Coordinates of C-alpha atoms in Angstrom, one line a residue:
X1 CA 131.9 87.7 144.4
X2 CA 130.5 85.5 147.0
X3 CA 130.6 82.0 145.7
X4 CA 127.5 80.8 147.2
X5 CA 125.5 83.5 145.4
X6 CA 127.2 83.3 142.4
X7 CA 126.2 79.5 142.1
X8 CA 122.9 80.6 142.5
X9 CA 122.7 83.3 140.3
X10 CA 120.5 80.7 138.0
X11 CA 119.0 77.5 139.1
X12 CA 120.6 75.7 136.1
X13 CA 123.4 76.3 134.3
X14 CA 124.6 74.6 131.0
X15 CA 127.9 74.0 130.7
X16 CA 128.9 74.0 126.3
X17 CA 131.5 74.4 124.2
X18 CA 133.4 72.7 121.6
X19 CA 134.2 68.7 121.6
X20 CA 137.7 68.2 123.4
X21 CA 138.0 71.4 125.4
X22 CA 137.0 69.6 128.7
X23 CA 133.4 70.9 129.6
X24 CA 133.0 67.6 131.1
X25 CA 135.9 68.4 133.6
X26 CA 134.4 71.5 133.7
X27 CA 131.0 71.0 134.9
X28 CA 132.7 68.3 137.8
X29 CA 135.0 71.4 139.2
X30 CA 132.0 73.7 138.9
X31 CA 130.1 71.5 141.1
X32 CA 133.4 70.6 143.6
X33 CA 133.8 74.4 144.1
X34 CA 130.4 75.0 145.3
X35 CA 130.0 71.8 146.8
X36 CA 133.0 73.7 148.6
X37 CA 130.9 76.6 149.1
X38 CA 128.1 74.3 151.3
X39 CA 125.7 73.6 147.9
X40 CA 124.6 70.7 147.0
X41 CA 124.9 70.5 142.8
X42 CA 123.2 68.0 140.9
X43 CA 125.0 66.9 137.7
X44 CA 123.2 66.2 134.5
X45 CA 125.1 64.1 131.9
X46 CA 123.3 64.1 128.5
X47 CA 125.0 61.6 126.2
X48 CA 125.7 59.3 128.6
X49 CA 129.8 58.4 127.6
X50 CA 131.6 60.9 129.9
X51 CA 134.0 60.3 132.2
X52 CA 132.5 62.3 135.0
X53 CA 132.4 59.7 137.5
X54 CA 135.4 58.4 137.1
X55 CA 136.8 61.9 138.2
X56 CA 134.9 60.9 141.8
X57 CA 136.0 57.2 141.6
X58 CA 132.6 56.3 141.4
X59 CA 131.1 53.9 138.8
X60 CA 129.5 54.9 135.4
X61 CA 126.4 56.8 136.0
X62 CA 122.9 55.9 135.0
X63 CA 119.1 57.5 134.9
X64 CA 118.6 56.7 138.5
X65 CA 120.3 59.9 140.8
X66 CA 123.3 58.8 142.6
X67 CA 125.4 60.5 145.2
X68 CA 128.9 60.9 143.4
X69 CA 130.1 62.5 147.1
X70 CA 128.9 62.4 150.1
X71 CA 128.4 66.1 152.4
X72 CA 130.6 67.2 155.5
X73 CA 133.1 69.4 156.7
X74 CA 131.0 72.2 155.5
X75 CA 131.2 70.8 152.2
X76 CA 127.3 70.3 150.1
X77 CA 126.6 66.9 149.1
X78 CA 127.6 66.0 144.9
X79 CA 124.7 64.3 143.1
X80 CA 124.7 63.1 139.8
X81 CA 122.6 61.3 137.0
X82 CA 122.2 60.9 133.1
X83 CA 119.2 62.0 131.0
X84 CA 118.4 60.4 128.2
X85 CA 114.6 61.5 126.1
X86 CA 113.9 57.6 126.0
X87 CA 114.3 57.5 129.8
X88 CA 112.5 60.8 130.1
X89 CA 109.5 60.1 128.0
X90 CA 109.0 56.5 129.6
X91 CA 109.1 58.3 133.3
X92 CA 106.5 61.0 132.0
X93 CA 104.3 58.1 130.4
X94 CA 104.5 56.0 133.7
X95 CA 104.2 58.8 136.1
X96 CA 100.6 59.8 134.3
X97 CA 99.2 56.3 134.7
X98 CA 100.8 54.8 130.8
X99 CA 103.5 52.2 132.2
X100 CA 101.7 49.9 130.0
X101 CA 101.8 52.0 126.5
X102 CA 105.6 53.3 127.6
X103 CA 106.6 49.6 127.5
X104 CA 104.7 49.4 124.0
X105 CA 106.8 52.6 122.9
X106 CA 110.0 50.6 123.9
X107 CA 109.5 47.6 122.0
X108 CA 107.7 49.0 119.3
X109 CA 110.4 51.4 118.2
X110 CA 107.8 53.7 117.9
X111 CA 109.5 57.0 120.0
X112 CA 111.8 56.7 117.1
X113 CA 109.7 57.0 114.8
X114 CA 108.3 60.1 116.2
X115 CA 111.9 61.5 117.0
X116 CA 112.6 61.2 113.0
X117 CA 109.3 62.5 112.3
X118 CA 109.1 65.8 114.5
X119 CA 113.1 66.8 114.8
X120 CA 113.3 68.8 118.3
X121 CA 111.2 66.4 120.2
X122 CA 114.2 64.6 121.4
X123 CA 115.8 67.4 122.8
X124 CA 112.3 69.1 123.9
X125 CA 111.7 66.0 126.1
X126 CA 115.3 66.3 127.7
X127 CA 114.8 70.1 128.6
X128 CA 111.3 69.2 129.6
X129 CA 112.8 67.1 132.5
X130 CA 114.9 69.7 133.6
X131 CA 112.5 72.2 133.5
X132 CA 110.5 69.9 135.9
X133 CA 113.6 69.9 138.2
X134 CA 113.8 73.6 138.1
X135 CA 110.2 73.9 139.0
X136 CA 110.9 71.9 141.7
X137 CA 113.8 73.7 142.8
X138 CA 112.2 77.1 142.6
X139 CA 109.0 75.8 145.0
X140 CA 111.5 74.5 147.8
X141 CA 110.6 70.9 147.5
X142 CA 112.0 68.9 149.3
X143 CA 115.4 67.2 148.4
X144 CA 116.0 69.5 145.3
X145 CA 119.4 70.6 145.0
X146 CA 120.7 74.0 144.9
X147 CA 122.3 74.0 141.2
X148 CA 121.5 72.1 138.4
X149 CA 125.0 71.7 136.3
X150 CA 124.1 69.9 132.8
X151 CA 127.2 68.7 130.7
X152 CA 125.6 69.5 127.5
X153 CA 126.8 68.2 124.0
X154 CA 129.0 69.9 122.0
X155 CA 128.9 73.3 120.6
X156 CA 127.2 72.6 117.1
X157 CA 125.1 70.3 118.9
X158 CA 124.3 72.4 122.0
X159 CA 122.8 75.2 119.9
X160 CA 120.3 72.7 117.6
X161 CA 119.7 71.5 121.4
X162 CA 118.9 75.0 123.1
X163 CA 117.2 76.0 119.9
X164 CA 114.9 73.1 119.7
X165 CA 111.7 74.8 122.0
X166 CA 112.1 78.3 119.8
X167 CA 111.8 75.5 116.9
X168 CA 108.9 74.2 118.0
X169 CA 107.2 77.1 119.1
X170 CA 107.4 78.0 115.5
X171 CA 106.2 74.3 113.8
X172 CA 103.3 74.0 116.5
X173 CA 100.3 75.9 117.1
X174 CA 98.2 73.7 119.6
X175 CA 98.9 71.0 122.1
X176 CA 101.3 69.4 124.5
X177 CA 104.4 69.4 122.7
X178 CA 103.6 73.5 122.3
X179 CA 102.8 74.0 125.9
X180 CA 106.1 71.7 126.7
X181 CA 108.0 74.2 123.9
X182 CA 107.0 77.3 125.8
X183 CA 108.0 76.2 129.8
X184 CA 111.5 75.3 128.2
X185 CA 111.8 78.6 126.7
X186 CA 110.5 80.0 129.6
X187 CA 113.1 78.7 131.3
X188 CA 115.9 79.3 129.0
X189 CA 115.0 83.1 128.7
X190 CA 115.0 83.8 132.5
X191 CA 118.2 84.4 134.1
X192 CA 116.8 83.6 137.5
X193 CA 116.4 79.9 135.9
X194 CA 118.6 79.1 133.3
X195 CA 122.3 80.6 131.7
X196 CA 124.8 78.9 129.8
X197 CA 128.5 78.7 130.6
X198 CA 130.6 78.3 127.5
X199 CA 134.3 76.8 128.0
X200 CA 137.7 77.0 125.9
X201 CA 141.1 75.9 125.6
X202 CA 143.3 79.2 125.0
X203 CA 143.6 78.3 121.3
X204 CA 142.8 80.0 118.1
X205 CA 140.4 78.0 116.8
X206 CA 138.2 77.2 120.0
X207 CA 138.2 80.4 120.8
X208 CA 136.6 81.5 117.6
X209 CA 134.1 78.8 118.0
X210 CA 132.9 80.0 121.5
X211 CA 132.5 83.8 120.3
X212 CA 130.6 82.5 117.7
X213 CA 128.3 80.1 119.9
X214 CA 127.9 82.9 122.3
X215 CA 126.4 85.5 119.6
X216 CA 124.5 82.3 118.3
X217 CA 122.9 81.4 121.9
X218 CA 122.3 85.1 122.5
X219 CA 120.4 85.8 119.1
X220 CA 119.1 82.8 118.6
X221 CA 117.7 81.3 121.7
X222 CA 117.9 84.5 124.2
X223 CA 119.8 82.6 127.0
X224 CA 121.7 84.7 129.4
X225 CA 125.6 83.9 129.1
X226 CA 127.5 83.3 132.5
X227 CA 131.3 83.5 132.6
X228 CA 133.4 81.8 130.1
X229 CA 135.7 79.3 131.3
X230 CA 139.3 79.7 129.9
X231 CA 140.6 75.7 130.3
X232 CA 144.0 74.4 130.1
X233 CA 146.2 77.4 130.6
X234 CA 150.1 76.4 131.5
X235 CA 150.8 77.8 134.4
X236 CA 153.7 79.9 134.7
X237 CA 157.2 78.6 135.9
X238 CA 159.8 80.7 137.7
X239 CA 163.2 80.4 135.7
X240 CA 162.2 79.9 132.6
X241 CA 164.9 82.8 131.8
X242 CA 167.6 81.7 133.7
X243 CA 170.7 80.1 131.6
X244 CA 170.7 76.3 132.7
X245 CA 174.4 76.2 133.8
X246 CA 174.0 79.2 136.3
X247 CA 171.0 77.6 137.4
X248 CA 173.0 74.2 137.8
X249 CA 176.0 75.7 139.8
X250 CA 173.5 77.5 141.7
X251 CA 171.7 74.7 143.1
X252 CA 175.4 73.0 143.6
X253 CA 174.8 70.9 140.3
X254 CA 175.6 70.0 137.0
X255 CA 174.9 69.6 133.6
X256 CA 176.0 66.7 131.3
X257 CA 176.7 67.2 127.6
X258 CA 173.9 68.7 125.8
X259 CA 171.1 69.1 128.7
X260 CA 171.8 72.9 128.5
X261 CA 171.0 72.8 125.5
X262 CA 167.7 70.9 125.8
X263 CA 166.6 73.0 128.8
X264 CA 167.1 75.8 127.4
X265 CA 164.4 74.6 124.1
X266 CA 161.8 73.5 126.6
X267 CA 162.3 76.5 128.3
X268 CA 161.7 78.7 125.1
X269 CA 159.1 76.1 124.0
X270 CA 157.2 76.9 127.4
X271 CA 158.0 80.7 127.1
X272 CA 156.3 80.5 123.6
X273 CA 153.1 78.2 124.4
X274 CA 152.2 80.7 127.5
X275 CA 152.8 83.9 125.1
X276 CA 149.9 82.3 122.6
X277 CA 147.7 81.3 125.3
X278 CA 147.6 84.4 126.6
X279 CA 147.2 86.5 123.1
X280 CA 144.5 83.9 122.6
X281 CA 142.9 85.2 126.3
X282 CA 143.2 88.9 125.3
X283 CA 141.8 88.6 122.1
X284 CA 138.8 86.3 123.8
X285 CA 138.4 89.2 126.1
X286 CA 137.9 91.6 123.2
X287 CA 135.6 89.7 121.4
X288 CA 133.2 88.7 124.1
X289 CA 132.8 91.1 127.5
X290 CA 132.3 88.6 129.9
X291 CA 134.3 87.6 132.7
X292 CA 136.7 84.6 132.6
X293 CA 137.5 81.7 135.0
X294 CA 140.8 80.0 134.5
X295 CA 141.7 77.1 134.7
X296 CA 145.6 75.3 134.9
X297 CA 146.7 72.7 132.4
X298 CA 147.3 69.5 134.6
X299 CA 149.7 67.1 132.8
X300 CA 148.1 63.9 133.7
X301 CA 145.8 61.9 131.0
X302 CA 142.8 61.1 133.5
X303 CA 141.8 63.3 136.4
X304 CA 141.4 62.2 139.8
X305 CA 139.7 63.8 142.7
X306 CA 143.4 65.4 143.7
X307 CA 143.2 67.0 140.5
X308 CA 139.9 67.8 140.4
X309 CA 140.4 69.7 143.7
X310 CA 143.3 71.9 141.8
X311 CA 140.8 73.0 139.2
X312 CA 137.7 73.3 141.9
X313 CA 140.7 75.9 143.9
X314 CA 141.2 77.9 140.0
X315 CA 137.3 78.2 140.0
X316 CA 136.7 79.5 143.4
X317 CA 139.7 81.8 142.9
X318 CA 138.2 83.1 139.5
X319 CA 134.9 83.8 141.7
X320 CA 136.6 85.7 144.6
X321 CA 138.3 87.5 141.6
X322 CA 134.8 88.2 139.6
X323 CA 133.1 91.1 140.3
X324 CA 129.9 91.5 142.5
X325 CA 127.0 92.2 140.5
X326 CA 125.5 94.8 142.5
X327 CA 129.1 96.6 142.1
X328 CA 129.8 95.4 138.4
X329 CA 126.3 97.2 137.8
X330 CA 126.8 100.6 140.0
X331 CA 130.4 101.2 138.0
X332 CA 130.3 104.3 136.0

């Protein structure tokens, strides 16, 4: 598929999954490959803690939008900022003329209050500011990005969160908080706005967890589902099969005491870990129909913007690799 029309199949996509399997790096190669492709992303971090700018050597990102990297040389410009309900609510209250009661709210502790009191709000005040984006988006005003990319919380977490509006909806009859409920859901339930990319590692449990989220979202909130982002595959390695003293004499080498040994073990260890990765990827692909970006294990603790180029080549090669919908849709 085209990458540029791929990124904007939906004006926002939602990147989830379970904690630990790297939807943060995720989202930042997302937006790196179609920065690639000449779009400028925005990034939305929700809980505030990731390491996503440190993957741009930027500093810690805050409410106000920054530019995490810059545009040229075909590439789009990468913008970024959190999005926090306090933040949210106090830029709704200020922008309709209440910068006096928002700073009331503040030191009040009042919007906590009303967070314990009516659970949802929190997250209905979040997707409320995207939805405002979106909007803005969808008109052409001026200085919207092209994609929206939020890093949403984890998988337990992100459903309660997509759920909240359909929550609502059903709680409250009349009023603001009912007419903010049913843009959100709006949103959520239109493909042309809103789908949810759900990421993986190529493990058992993980990948249980995402088949279940995906049924969840689908029944449950009606959000259309985007491809699902295999992470962390070890990437094959030619001679893993070889015997280690041929391979020495080959390359004019050799072996002390034991190595042969040890080479071959890792060698078997690798063989082993890349045979349940991919059982794990087959039996994904049974479960759950949709197509899959993958995306290599890098051995490195933190990733830097060398790295995060690797993964940004994986995802435009999973794209080129993905079907055109047009063509997915005329197949017999």
């Amino acid at each position: 598929m085209d990458p540029e029309r791929f990124f904007t199949a939906s004006r926002v996509v939602i990147v989830a999954g379970k904690g630990g399997v790297g939807k943060t790096t995720v989202t930042a190669a997302l937006a790196r490959a179609a920065s690639r492709s000449g779009l400028t992303p925005l990034i939305v971090e929700l809980e505030g803690k990731s390491g996503m700018a440190s993957m741009f050597g930027r500093e810690p990102l805050d409410y106000t939008e920054v530019e995490l990297a810059g545009a040229g040389g075909g590439h789009g410009a990468i913008r970024a900022r959190t999005l926090t309900p306090d933040d949210a609510l106090l830029e709704y209250l200020q922008d309709t003329g209440l910068k006096r009661l928002s700073k009331r709210l503040v030191s009040s502790g009042v919007i906590d209050m009303v967070a314990t009191a009516i659970p949802g709000i929190r997250d209905i005040i979040v997707l409320g500011k995207v939805k405002q984006i979106e909007r803005a988006m969808a008109a052409g005003a001026d200085g919207s990005p092209d994609l929206v990319l939020i890093d949403a919380p984890a998988a337990g977490h992100a459903i309660t969160f997509l759920r909240s509006a359909r929550g609502l909806l059903d709680a409250v009859r009349v009023g603001p908080i009912r007419s903010q409920a049913t843009d959100v859901q709006e949103m959520l339930t239109e493909p042309a706005s809103a789908q949810v990319v759900l990421v993986t590692l190529p493990e058992e449990t993980p990948v249980n967890e995402l088949v279940e989220t995906a049924f969840s979202l689908e029944d449950e909130v009606g959000v259309s589902l985007g491809p699902v982002v295999v992470n962390g595959l070890y990437p094959d390695v030619a001679g893993l099969d070889a015997d280690p003293e041929e391979a020495a004499g080959a390359a004019g080498a050799s072996l002390r005491g034991g190595e042969a040994g040890e080479l071959e073990a890792a060698a078997a260890f690798r063989r082993h870990r890349i045979a349940l990765q991919e059982e794990q990827v087959e039996r994904l692909a049974e479960s759950l129909p949709l197509p899959q970006l993958r995306l290599p294990f890098l051995f490195t603790s933190e990733l830097d913007p060398t790295g995060l180029e690797r993964l940004a080549d994986a995802v435009l090669a999973g794209v080129g690799a993905t079907p055109d919908l047009d063509e997915a849709e005329a197949a017999p």
